[in-house]
Every structure is written in structure tokens, then in C-alpha cells.
Amino acid sequence: MAITVTTILGTDSLTASRPIINDNFSILKDEINAIEAYIDPDAGVISGLVSLQTGELRVGPVSSYYMEITPSTFNINTGVTFTSPTAVTTINGLFVNDSFAVLDSSISGVSITIDPTTGSRNYSVKNTSVSSYTVAVSDGYIGQELTFFCEQIVGSIDILAAGTSQFVFGSVTGYINQTVSLVDIGSTVTIRYMIDSSGNGAWYCVSSHNVTFS
């Protein structure tokens, strides 16, 4: 709301205007106190507002914002954790997962272990330097999916369980701790981490193309 104070004219007596001056200061004091109920200039904090309307909003270090909202963009530039099981129920429109990494035997050597809880969702796999390249997969989050694509291949590319993790594909006797091998350029496998009725977690094959199980 607008602040209204009484104007003192040049022809007014200072002595006679003293009550007006005091009233004006009192009005300004009350308005500033009302503003400071929401804004703490010393701490740089705004709190307790019922509604906030602004053209732009930026959160985080200058030039490295964690979130940036402008009239033309809405960017979240850091990891997001949903703590409520109903935090996301529906996503409308185009949704693209660009979590991607390359696994290259010429860089990692004959084997590499990935942690799905901190790694990527999609992996392009290259074996250009060794006879057998092993990709070991640790436990993941319930419902998490991983996809492996064969980009280049010389020897075999074998994907298997790491540590206490398990692969359950149902293609050979025993079912547990199997290996899926990418056998040619374009070979693809997608696996999903699930929990059984006893609480045991394992990776299950969702889809595959031109692979072998053993």
C-alpha cells in the first residue's frame, strides 16, 4: 500500500509544523517495521509472504545457478531428489532422459564396475583393444533401468552382476548371476532393478536385441 505523508510548504512555520514532521516520521517508521516483518536486510532473508510475483527468479551462486526461472526458460541445473512417494505422478508432453556415458576398454582396461545409483542410465560400450571386456553392475534403485548399446566391438562385451548384485534372466539353468553379452554393433540390452517378495533385489531383463545369455 502507498505511504502517505503530509507535505510541509516553504511558507509553513517550522515550530508549527513540528507535529506534522513527527507524524510523518511515525508513519515511515510503521511502514518500515511492517516491511521488515517480512524482509530482514541484515540477514538478507525474505520470509512469511503470502504470495510472491516476479518476472525472474534465480537460486544459487551467481552465474552458476541451481535453478533459474525467466520469462522464456525454466532450468534446474543440479540434482533433484523427490522425498514424497507421490511427488511426481504424471508427466505430460515430451520427456527425454539424457543421462549418458561411454564405457571404453581402451580407457578402463579389461573390466569396469558401475554404480547405477551414482552413474548414468544409458551406456555406449566400446571394446576396441581387448579380447574380453567385462562390465560389472552393482545394485540399483527399485525400478531403475539401465540400457547398454554396443558401439564398437573386437572381442566380447560381457555384462554381469557385481558384488552382492544379481542378474535373473531365466534363459539358462539356475537363472541367478547370469551374463548377457553384446555380440555385434547395435546389440542392446535394457535391465531393470526389482525387489522380490522376500526383499531380495536383482536385475531383470526388460528387452534385448542381438545378445546372448550364459
JSON list of C-alpha atoms in Angstrom, two decimals:
[
{"chain": "A", "resi": 1, "resn": "MET", "atom": "CA", "xyz": [0.00, 0.00, 0.00]},
{"chain": "A", "resi": 2, "resn": "ALA", "atom": "CA", "xyz": [1.13, 3.57, -0.66]},
{"chain": "A", "resi": 3, "resn": "ILE", "atom": "CA", "xyz": [2.77, 5.62, 2.10]},
{"chain": "A", "resi": 4, "resn": "THR", "atom": "CA", "xyz": [1.04, 8.98, 2.63]},
{"chain": "A", "resi": 5, "resn": "VAL", "atom": "CA", "xyz": [2.78, 11.81, 4.46]},
{"chain": "A", "resi": 6, "resn": "THR", "atom": "CA", "xyz": [1.83, 15.48, 4.89]},
{"chain": "A", "resi": 7, "resn": "THR", "atom": "CA", "xyz": [3.76, 17.98, 2.80]},
{"chain": "A", "resi": 8, "resn": "ILE", "atom": "CA", "xyz": [5.32, 20.93, 4.62]},
{"chain": "A", "resi": 9, "resn": "LEU", "atom": "CA", "xyz": [5.32, 24.05, 2.49]},
{"chain": "A", "resi": 10, "resn": "GLY", "atom": "CA", "xyz": [8.11, 26.58, 2.38]},
{"chain": "A", "resi": 11, "resn": "THR", "atom": "CA", "xyz": [5.84, 29.17, 3.93]},
{"chain": "A", "resi": 12, "resn": "ASP", "atom": "CA", "xyz": [4.98, 26.94, 6.91]},
{"chain": "A", "resi": 13, "resn": "SER", "atom": "CA", "xyz": [6.46, 27.66, 10.32]},
{"chain": "A", "resi": 14, "resn": "LEU", "atom": "CA", "xyz": [8.95, 25.00, 11.45]},
{"chain": "A", "resi": 15, "resn": "THR", "atom": "CA", "xyz": [7.69, 25.26, 15.02]},
{"chain": "A", "resi": 16, "resn": "ALA", "atom": "CA", "xyz": [4.09, 24.90, 13.98]},
{"chain": "A", "resi": 17, "resn": "SER", "atom": "CA", "xyz": [4.98, 22.03, 11.63]},
{"chain": "A", "resi": 18, "resn": "ARG", "atom": "CA", "xyz": [6.81, 20.00, 14.28]},
{"chain": "A", "resi": 19, "resn": "PRO", "atom": "CA", "xyz": [3.75, 17.76, 14.99]},
{"chain": "A", "resi": 20, "resn": "ILE", "atom": "CA", "xyz": [3.42, 17.13, 11.24]},
{"chain": "A", "resi": 21, "resn": "ILE", "atom": "CA", "xyz": [7.11, 16.24, 10.96]},
{"chain": "A", "resi": 22, "resn": "ASN", "atom": "CA", "xyz": [6.84, 13.87, 13.89]},
{"chain": "A", "resi": 23, "resn": "ASP", "atom": "CA", "xyz": [3.72, 12.28, 12.42]},
{"chain": "A", "resi": 24, "resn": "ASN", "atom": "CA", "xyz": [5.48, 11.79, 9.07]},
{"chain": "A", "resi": 25, "resn": "PHE", "atom": "CA", "xyz": [8.42, 10.07, 10.76]},
{"chain": "A", "resi": 26, "resn": "SER", "atom": "CA", "xyz": [6.00, 7.90, 12.73]},
{"chain": "A", "resi": 27, "resn": "ILE", "atom": "CA", "xyz": [4.20, 6.88, 9.53]},
{"chain": "A", "resi": 28, "resn": "LEU", "atom": "CA", "xyz": [7.51, 5.99, 7.83]},
{"chain": "A", "resi": 29, "resn": "LYS", "atom": "CA", "xyz": [8.65, 4.05, 10.93]},
{"chain": "A", "resi": 30, "resn": "ASP", "atom": "CA", "xyz": [5.44, 2.00, 10.99]},
{"chain": "A", "resi": 31, "resn": "GLU", "atom": "CA", "xyz": [5.68, 1.22, 7.27]},
{"chain": "A", "resi": 32, "resn": "ILE", "atom": "CA", "xyz": [9.35, 0.20, 7.51]},
{"chain": "A", "resi": 33, "resn": "ASN", "atom": "CA", "xyz": [8.58, -2.01, 10.51]},
{"chain": "A", "resi": 34, "resn": "ALA", "atom": "CA", "xyz": [5.74, -3.61, 8.55]},
{"chain": "A", "resi": 35, "resn": "ILE", "atom": "CA", "xyz": [8.13, -4.33, 5.66]},
{"chain": "A", "resi": 36, "resn": "GLU", "atom": "CA", "xyz": [10.82, -5.71, 7.98]},
{"chain": "A", "resi": 37, "resn": "ALA", "atom": "CA", "xyz": [8.30, -8.19, 9.34]},
{"chain": "A", "resi": 38, "resn": "TYR", "atom": "CA", "xyz": [8.92, -9.99, 6.01]},
{"chain": "A", "resi": 39, "resn": "ILE", "atom": "CA", "xyz": [12.36, -8.73, 4.96]},
{"chain": "A", "resi": 40, "resn": "ASP", "atom": "CA", "xyz": [15.46, -8.97, 7.15]},
{"chain": "A", "resi": 41, "resn": "PRO", "atom": "CA", "xyz": [18.02, -6.69, 5.44]},
{"chain": "A", "resi": 42, "resn": "ASP", "atom": "CA", "xyz": [20.85, -7.76, 7.78]},
{"chain": "A", "resi": 43, "resn": "ALA", "atom": "CA", "xyz": [20.37, -11.50, 7.13]},
{"chain": "A", "resi": 44, "resn": "GLY", "atom": "CA", "xyz": [19.27, -11.00, 3.53]},
{"chain": "A", "resi": 45, "resn": "VAL", "atom": "CA", "xyz": [16.18, -13.15, 4.14]},
{"chain": "A", "resi": 46, "resn": "ILE", "atom": "CA", "xyz": [12.60, -12.79, 2.89]},
{"chain": "A", "resi": 47, "resn": "SER", "atom": "CA", "xyz": [10.05, -14.94, 4.73]},
{"chain": "A", "resi": 48, "resn": "GLY", "atom": "CA", "xyz": [6.38, -15.14, 5.66]},
{"chain": "A", "resi": 49, "resn": "LEU", "atom": "CA", "xyz": [4.98, -13.79, 2.39]},
{"chain": "A", "resi": 50, "resn": "VAL", "atom": "CA", "xyz": [1.53, -14.99, 1.33]},
{"chain": "A", "resi": 51, "resn": "SER", "atom": "CA", "xyz": [2.32, -14.50, -2.35]},
{"chain": "A", "resi": 52, "resn": "LEU", "atom": "CA", "xyz": [5.38, -13.57, -4.43]},
{"chain": "A", "resi": 53, "resn": "GLN", "atom": "CA", "xyz": [5.11, -12.36, -8.02]},
{"chain": "A", "resi": 54, "resn": "THR", "atom": "CA", "xyz": [8.25, -11.64, -10.03]},
{"chain": "A", "resi": 55, "resn": "GLY", "atom": "CA", "xyz": [9.47, -11.67, -13.61]},
{"chain": "A", "resi": 56, "resn": "GLU", "atom": "CA", "xyz": [12.61, -13.71, -12.88]},
{"chain": "A", "resi": 57, "resn": "LEU", "atom": "CA", "xyz": [13.91, -15.95, -10.09]},
{"chain": "A", "resi": 58, "resn": "ARG", "atom": "CA", "xyz": [17.45, -17.30, -9.66]},
{"chain": "A", "resi": 59, "resn": "VAL", "atom": "CA", "xyz": [18.69, -19.54, -6.84]},
{"chain": "A", "resi": 60, "resn": "GLY", "atom": "CA", "xyz": [22.31, -20.36, -6.09]},
{"chain": "A", "resi": 61, "resn": "PRO", "atom": "CA", "xyz": [25.75, -18.84, -6.76]},
{"chain": "A", "resi": 62, "resn": "VAL", "atom": "CA", "xyz": [25.88, -16.04, -9.32]},
{"chain": "A", "resi": 63, "resn": "SER", "atom": "CA", "xyz": [26.44, -17.38, -12.86]},
{"chain": "A", "resi": 64, "resn": "SER", "atom": "CA", "xyz": [26.17, -20.98, -11.55]},
{"chain": "A", "resi": 65, "resn": "TYR", "atom": "CA", "xyz": [22.54, -21.00, -10.51]},
{"chain": "A", "resi": 66, "resn": "TYR", "atom": "CA", "xyz": [20.96, -24.21, -9.22]},
{"chain": "A", "resi": 67, "resn": "MET", "atom": "CA", "xyz": [17.59, -23.03, -10.54]},
{"chain": "A", "resi": 68, "resn": "GLU", "atom": "CA", "xyz": [16.76, -20.24, -12.97]},
{"chain": "A", "resi": 69, "resn": "ILE", "atom": "CA", "xyz": [13.29, -19.08, -13.98]},
{"chain": "A", "resi": 70, "resn": "THR", "atom": "CA", "xyz": [12.86, -16.35, -16.57]},
{"chain": "A", "resi": 71, "resn": "PRO", "atom": "CA", "xyz": [10.02, -15.39, -18.92]},
{"chain": "A", "resi": 72, "resn": "SER", "atom": "CA", "xyz": [11.49, -17.80, -21.51]},
{"chain": "A", "resi": 73, "resn": "THR", "atom": "CA", "xyz": [13.28, -20.55, -19.51]},
{"chain": "A", "resi": 74, "resn": "PHE", "atom": "CA", "xyz": [12.88, -22.82, -16.51]},
{"chain": "A", "resi": 75, "resn": "ASN", "atom": "CA", "xyz": [16.22, -24.52, -15.83]},
{"chain": "A", "resi": 76, "resn": "ILE", "atom": "CA", "xyz": [17.19, -26.80, -12.95]},
{"chain": "A", "resi": 77, "resn": "ASN", "atom": "CA", "xyz": [20.96, -27.23, -13.08]},
{"chain": "A", "resi": 78, "resn": "THR", "atom": "CA", "xyz": [21.52, -29.57, -10.14]},
{"chain": "A", "resi": 79, "resn": "GLY", "atom": "CA", "xyz": [20.33, -32.97, -8.96]},
{"chain": "A", "resi": 80, "resn": "VAL", "atom": "CA", "xyz": [16.74, -33.23, -7.75]},
{"chain": "A", "resi": 81, "resn": "THR", "atom": "CA", "xyz": [15.57, -35.60, -5.00]},
{"chain": "A", "resi": 82, "resn": "PHE", "atom": "CA", "xyz": [11.87, -36.32, -4.51]},
{"chain": "A", "resi": 83, "resn": "THR", "atom": "CA", "xyz": [11.24, -37.38, -0.92]},
{"chain": "A", "resi": 84, "resn": "SER", "atom": "CA", "xyz": [7.49, -37.92, -1.25]},
{"chain": "A", "resi": 85, "resn": "PRO", "atom": "CA", "xyz": [6.29, -41.12, -2.99]},
{"chain": "A", "resi": 86, "resn": "THR", "atom": "CA", "xyz": [3.63, -39.04, -4.73]},
{"chain": "A", "resi": 87, "resn": "ALA", "atom": "CA", "xyz": [5.90, -36.16, -5.66]},
{"chain": "A", "resi": 88, "resn": "VAL", "atom": "CA", "xyz": [5.62, -36.96, -9.38]},
{"chain": "A", "resi": 89, "resn": "THR", "atom": "CA", "xyz": [2.52, -38.74, -10.62]},
{"chain": "A", "resi": 90, "resn": "THR", "atom": "CA", "xyz": [2.13, -37.52, -14.20]},
{"chain": "A", "resi": 91, "resn": "ILE", "atom": "CA", "xyz": [4.47, -36.07, -16.81]},
{"chain": "A", "resi": 92, "resn": "ASN", "atom": "CA", "xyz": [2.74, -34.59, -19.85]},
{"chain": "A", "resi": 93, "resn": "GLY", "atom": "CA", "xyz": [4.41, -33.85, -23.15]},
{"chain": "A", "resi": 94, "resn": "LEU", "atom": "CA", "xyz": [7.95, -34.63, -24.30]},
{"chain": "A", "resi": 95, "resn": "PHE", "atom": "CA", "xyz": [10.25, -36.24, -21.73]},
{"chain": "A", "resi": 96, "resn": "VAL", "atom": "CA", "xyz": [13.86, -37.11, -22.60]},
{"chain": "A", "resi": 97, "resn": "ASN", "atom": "CA", "xyz": [16.43, -38.81, -20.35]},
{"chain": "A", "resi": 98, "resn": "ASP", "atom": "CA", "xyz": [19.88, -37.57, -21.38]},
{"chain": "A", "resi": 99, "resn": "SER", "atom": "CA", "xyz": [21.83, -39.43, -18.69]},
{"chain": "A", "resi": 100, "resn": "PHE", "atom": "CA", "xyz": [24.58, -40.95, -20.85]},
{"chain": "A", "resi": 101, "resn": "ALA", "atom": "CA", "xyz": [28.15, -42.24, -20.58]},
{"chain": "A", "resi": 102, "resn": "VAL", "atom": "CA", "xyz": [30.68, -44.15, -22.68]},
{"chain": "A", "resi": 103, "resn": "LEU", "atom": "CA", "xyz": [32.41, -47.31, -21.46]},
{"chain": "A", "resi": 104, "resn": "ASP", "atom": "CA", "xyz": [35.64, -47.80, -23.42]},
{"chain": "A", "resi": 105, "resn": "SER", "atom": "CA", "xyz": [38.05, -50.72, -22.92]},
{"chain": "A", "resi": 106, "resn": "SER", "atom": "CA", "xyz": [40.94, -48.60, -24.25]},
{"chain": "A", "resi": 107, "resn": "ILE", "atom": "CA", "xyz": [40.42, -46.29, -21.26]},
{"chain": "A", "resi": 108, "resn": "SER", "atom": "CA", "xyz": [39.21, -48.53, -18.41]},
{"chain": "A", "resi": 109, "resn": "GLY", "atom": "CA", "xyz": [41.11, -51.71, -19.28]},
{"chain": "A", "resi": 110, "resn": "VAL", "atom": "CA", "xyz": [39.69, -55.23, -19.36]},
{"chain": "A", "resi": 111, "resn": "SER", "atom": "CA", "xyz": [36.89, -54.50, -16.86]},
{"chain": "A", "resi": 112, "resn": "ILE", "atom": "CA", "xyz": [34.90, -51.77, -15.20]},
{"chain": "A", "resi": 113, "resn": "THR", "atom": "CA", "xyz": [32.35, -51.69, -12.35]},
{"chain": "A", "resi": 114, "resn": "ILE", "atom": "CA", "xyz": [29.49, -49.19, -12.44]},
{"chain": "A", "resi": 115, "resn": "ASP", "atom": "CA", "xyz": [27.30, -47.99, -9.59]},
{"chain": "A", "resi": 116, "resn": "PRO", "atom": "CA", "xyz": [23.85, -47.26, -11.04]},
{"chain": "A", "resi": 117, "resn": "THR", "atom": "CA", "xyz": [22.90, -45.10, -8.04]},
{"chain": "A", "resi": 118, "resn": "THR", "atom": "CA", "xyz": [25.59, -42.57, -8.98]},
{"chain": "A", "resi": 119, "resn": "GLY", "atom": "CA", "xyz": [26.19, -43.34, -12.65]},
{"chain": "A", "resi": 120, "resn": "SER", "atom": "CA", "xyz": [24.23, -42.88, -15.86]},
{"chain": "A", "resi": 121, "resn": "ARG", "atom": "CA", "xyz": [21.14, -44.55, -17.29]},
{"chain": "A", "resi": 122, "resn": "ASN", "atom": "CA", "xyz": [22.41, -45.16, -20.84]},
{"chain": "A", "resi": 123, "resn": "TYR", "atom": "CA", "xyz": [25.82, -46.58, -21.75]},
{"chain": "A", "resi": 124, "resn": "SER", "atom": "CA", "xyz": [27.52, -46.82, -25.11]},
{"chain": "A", "resi": 125, "resn": "VAL", "atom": "CA", "xyz": [30.07, -49.65, -24.88]},
{"chain": "A", "resi": 126, "resn": "LYS", "atom": "CA", "xyz": [33.26, -49.86, -26.94]},
{"chain": "A", "resi": 127, "resn": "ASN", "atom": "CA", "xyz": [35.67, -52.80, -26.90]},
{"chain": "A", "resi": 128, "resn": "THR", "atom": "CA", "xyz": [38.42, -51.97, -29.35]},
{"chain": "A", "resi": 129, "resn": "SER", "atom": "CA", "xyz": [41.52, -53.22, -27.53]},
{"chain": "A", "resi": 130, "resn": "VAL", "atom": "CA", "xyz": [40.95, -56.42, -25.51]},
{"chain": "A", "resi": 131, "resn": "SER", "atom": "CA", "xyz": [39.64, -59.90, -26.19]},
{"chain": "A", "resi": 132, "resn": "SER", "atom": "CA", "xyz": [37.06, -59.71, -23.40]},
{"chain": "A", "resi": 133, "resn": "TYR", "atom": "CA", "xyz": [35.63, -56.55, -21.86]},
{"chain": "A", "resi": 134, "resn": "THR", "atom": "CA", "xyz": [33.65, -57.05, -18.64]},
{"chain": "A", "resi": 135, "resn": "VAL", "atom": "CA", "xyz": [31.09, -54.53, -17.35]},
{"chain": "A", "resi": 136, "resn": "ALA", "atom": "CA", "xyz": [30.04, -55.34, -13.77]},
{"chain": "A", "resi": 137, "resn": "VAL", "atom": "CA", "xyz": [26.80, -53.79, -12.47]},
{"chain": "A", "resi": 138, "resn": "SER", "atom": "CA", "xyz": [26.17, -53.08, -8.77]},
{"chain": "A", "resi": 139, "resn": "ASP", "atom": "CA", "xyz": [22.77, -52.85, -7.04]},
{"chain": "A", "resi": 140, "resn": "GLY", "atom": "CA", "xyz": [20.43, -50.08, -8.16]},
{"chain": "A", "resi": 141, "resn": "TYR", "atom": "CA", "xyz": [17.30, -48.29, -7.02]},
{"chain": "A", "resi": 142, "resn": "ILE", "atom": "CA", "xyz": [13.99, -50.16, -7.15]},
{"chain": "A", "resi": 143, "resn": "GLY", "atom": "CA", "xyz": [12.50, -49.69, -10.61]},
{"chain": "A", "resi": 144, "resn": "GLN", "atom": "CA", "xyz": [15.71, -48.23, -12.05]},
{"chain": "A", "resi": 145, "resn": "GLU", "atom": "CA", "xyz": [16.56, -49.12, -15.65]},
{"chain": "A", "resi": 146, "resn": "LEU", "atom": "CA", "xyz": [19.92, -49.34, -17.42]},
{"chain": "A", "resi": 147, "resn": "THR", "atom": "CA", "xyz": [20.48, -49.69, -21.15]},
{"chain": "A", "resi": 148, "resn": "PHE", "atom": "CA", "xyz": [23.72, -50.81, -22.80]},
{"chain": "A", "resi": 149, "resn": "PHE", "atom": "CA", "xyz": [24.45, -50.27, -26.51]},
{"chain": "A", "resi": 150, "resn": "CYS", "atom": "CA", "xyz": [27.33, -51.83, -28.43]},
{"chain": "A", "resi": 151, "resn": "GLU", "atom": "CA", "xyz": [29.11, -49.10, -30.39]},
{"chain": "A", "resi": 152, "resn": "GLN", "atom": "CA", "xyz": [32.32, -50.94, -31.37]},
{"chain": "A", "resi": 153, "resn": "ILE", "atom": "CA", "xyz": [33.49, -54.48, -30.71]},
{"chain": "A", "resi": 154, "resn": "VAL", "atom": "CA", "xyz": [36.66, -56.56, -31.19]},
{"chain": "A", "resi": 155, "resn": "GLY", "atom": "CA", "xyz": [36.35, -59.27, -28.55]},
{"chain": "A", "resi": 156, "resn": "SER", "atom": "CA", "xyz": [33.36, -59.95, -26.34]},
{"chain": "A", "resi": 157, "resn": "ILE", "atom": "CA", "xyz": [31.43, -57.46, -24.22]},
{"chain": "A", "resi": 158, "resn": "ASP", "atom": "CA", "xyz": [30.12, -59.25, -21.15]},
{"chain": "A", "resi": 159, "resn": "ILE", "atom": "CA", "xyz": [27.74, -57.56, -18.71]},
{"chain": "A", "resi": 160, "resn": "LEU", "atom": "CA", "xyz": [27.32, -59.24, -15.32]},
{"chain": "A", "resi": 161, "resn": "ALA", "atom": "CA", "xyz": [26.45, -58.67, -11.66]},
{"chain": "A", "resi": 162, "resn": "ALA", "atom": "CA", "xyz": [28.96, -57.05, -9.31]},
{"chain": "A", "resi": 163, "resn": "GLY", "atom": "CA", "xyz": [29.39, -57.81, -5.61]},
{"chain": "A", "resi": 164, "resn": "THR", "atom": "CA", "xyz": [26.10, -58.77, -3.97]},
{"chain": "A", "resi": 165, "resn": "SER", "atom": "CA", "xyz": [24.09, -57.75, -7.03]},
{"chain": "A", "resi": 166, "resn": "GLN", "atom": "CA", "xyz": [22.29, -60.45, -9.04]},
{"chain": "A", "resi": 167, "resn": "PHE", "atom": "CA", "xyz": [21.14, -60.94, -12.63]},
{"chain": "A", "resi": 168, "resn": "VAL", "atom": "CA", "xyz": [17.96, -63.00, -13.09]},
{"chain": "A", "resi": 169, "resn": "PHE", "atom": "CA", "xyz": [17.20, -63.54, -16.78]},
{"chain": "A", "resi": 170, "resn": "GLY", "atom": "CA", "xyz": [15.63, -67.01, -16.83]},
{"chain": "A", "resi": 171, "resn": "SER", "atom": "CA", "xyz": [17.36, -68.13, -20.00]},
{"chain": "A", "resi": 172, "resn": "VAL", "atom": "CA", "xyz": [19.62, -70.85, -18.60]},
{"chain": "A", "resi": 173, "resn": "THR", "atom": "CA", "xyz": [19.55, -73.32, -15.73]},
{"chain": "A", "resi": 174, "resn": "GLY", "atom": "CA", "xyz": [19.96, -71.62, -12.39]},
{"chain": "A", "resi": 175, "resn": "TYR", "atom": "CA", "xyz": [18.79, -68.23, -13.57]},
{"chain": "A", "resi": 176, "resn": "ILE", "atom": "CA", "xyz": [20.91, -66.39, -10.98]},
{"chain": "A", "resi": 177, "resn": "ASN", "atom": "CA", "xyz": [24.09, -64.39, -11.71]},
{"chain": "A", "resi": 178, "resn": "GLN", "atom": "CA", "xyz": [23.95, -64.80, -15.43]},
{"chain": "A", "resi": 179, "resn": "THR", "atom": "CA", "xyz": [25.90, -62.88, -18.04]},
{"chain": "A", "resi": 180, "resn": "VAL", "atom": "CA", "xyz": [24.50, -61.03, -21.02]},
{"chain": "A", "resi": 181, "resn": "SER", "atom": "CA", "xyz": [26.91, -60.47, -23.91]},
{"chain": "A", "resi": 182, "resn": "LEU", "atom": "CA", "xyz": [26.71, -57.84, -26.60]},
{"chain": "A", "resi": 183, "resn": "VAL", "atom": "CA", "xyz": [27.85, -59.66, -29.72]},
{"chain": "A", "resi": 184, "resn": "ASP", "atom": "CA", "xyz": [27.79, -57.11, -32.53]},
{"chain": "A", "resi": 185, "resn": "ILE", "atom": "CA", "xyz": [27.48, -53.41, -33.32]},
{"chain": "A", "resi": 186, "resn": "GLY", "atom": "CA", "xyz": [23.92, -52.41, -32.45]},
{"chain": "A", "resi": 187, "resn": "SER", "atom": "CA", "xyz": [23.45, -55.08, -29.78]},
{"chain": "A", "resi": 188, "resn": "THR", "atom": "CA", "xyz": [21.32, -53.66, -27.00]},
{"chain": "A", "resi": 189, "resn": "VAL", "atom": "CA", "xyz": [20.05, -54.77, -23.60]},
{"chain": "A", "resi": 190, "resn": "THR", "atom": "CA", "xyz": [17.85, -52.98, -21.05]},
{"chain": "A", "resi": 191, "resn": "ILE", "atom": "CA", "xyz": [17.69, -54.25, -17.47]},
{"chain": "A", "resi": 192, "resn": "ARG", "atom": "CA", "xyz": [15.54, -53.17, -14.51]},
{"chain": "A", "resi": 193, "resn": "TYR", "atom": "CA", "xyz": [16.23, -53.50, -10.78]},
{"chain": "A", "resi": 194, "resn": "MET", "atom": "CA", "xyz": [13.36, -55.08, -8.84]},
{"chain": "A", "resi": 195, "resn": "ILE", "atom": "CA", "xyz": [12.70, -56.50, -5.36]},
{"chain": "A", "resi": 196, "resn": "ASP", "atom": "CA", "xyz": [11.10, -59.90, -4.86]},
{"chain": "A", "resi": 197, "resn": "SER", "atom": "CA", "xyz": [8.60, -60.92, -2.14]},
{"chain": "A", "resi": 198, "resn": "SER", "atom": "CA", "xyz": [11.47, -61.70, 0.25]},
{"chain": "A", "resi": 199, "resn": "GLY", "atom": "CA", "xyz": [13.07, -58.30, -0.22]},
{"chain": "A", "resi": 200, "resn": "ASN", "atom": "CA", "xyz": [15.91, -59.52, -2.42]},
{"chain": "A", "resi": 201, "resn": "GLY", "atom": "CA", "xyz": [16.97, -57.17, -5.20]},
{"chain": "A", "resi": 202, "resn": "ALA", "atom": "CA", "xyz": [18.05, -58.29, -8.67]},
{"chain": "A", "resi": 203, "resn": "TRP", "atom": "CA", "xyz": [18.39, -57.04, -12.23]},
{"chain": "A", "resi": 204, "resn": "TYR", "atom": "CA", "xyz": [15.84, -58.43, -14.71]},
{"chain": "A", "resi": 205, "resn": "CYS", "atom": "CA", "xyz": [16.00, -58.19, -18.49]},
{"chain": "A", "resi": 206, "resn": "VAL", "atom": "CA", "xyz": [13.35, -55.83, -19.90]},
{"chain": "A", "resi": 207, "resn": "SER", "atom": "CA", "xyz": [14.37, -56.04, -23.57]},
{"chain": "A", "resi": 208, "resn": "SER", "atom": "CA", "xyz": [17.30, -57.10, -25.70]},
{"chain": "A", "resi": 209, "resn": "HIS", "atom": "CA", "xyz": [18.49, -57.18, -29.30]},
{"chain": "A", "resi": 210, "resn": "ASN", "atom": "CA", "xyz": [21.20, -59.42, -30.73]},
{"chain": "A", "resi": 211, "resn": "VAL", "atom": "CA", "xyz": [22.67, -60.57, -27.40]},
{"chain": "A", "resi": 212, "resn": "THR", "atom": "CA", "xyz": [23.49, -63.91, -25.81]},
{"chain": "A", "resi": 213, "resn": "PHE", "atom": "CA", "xyz": [22.83, -65.10, -22.24]},
{"chain": "A", "resi": 214, "resn": "SER", "atom": "CA", "xyz": [25.04, -67.54, -20.34]}
]
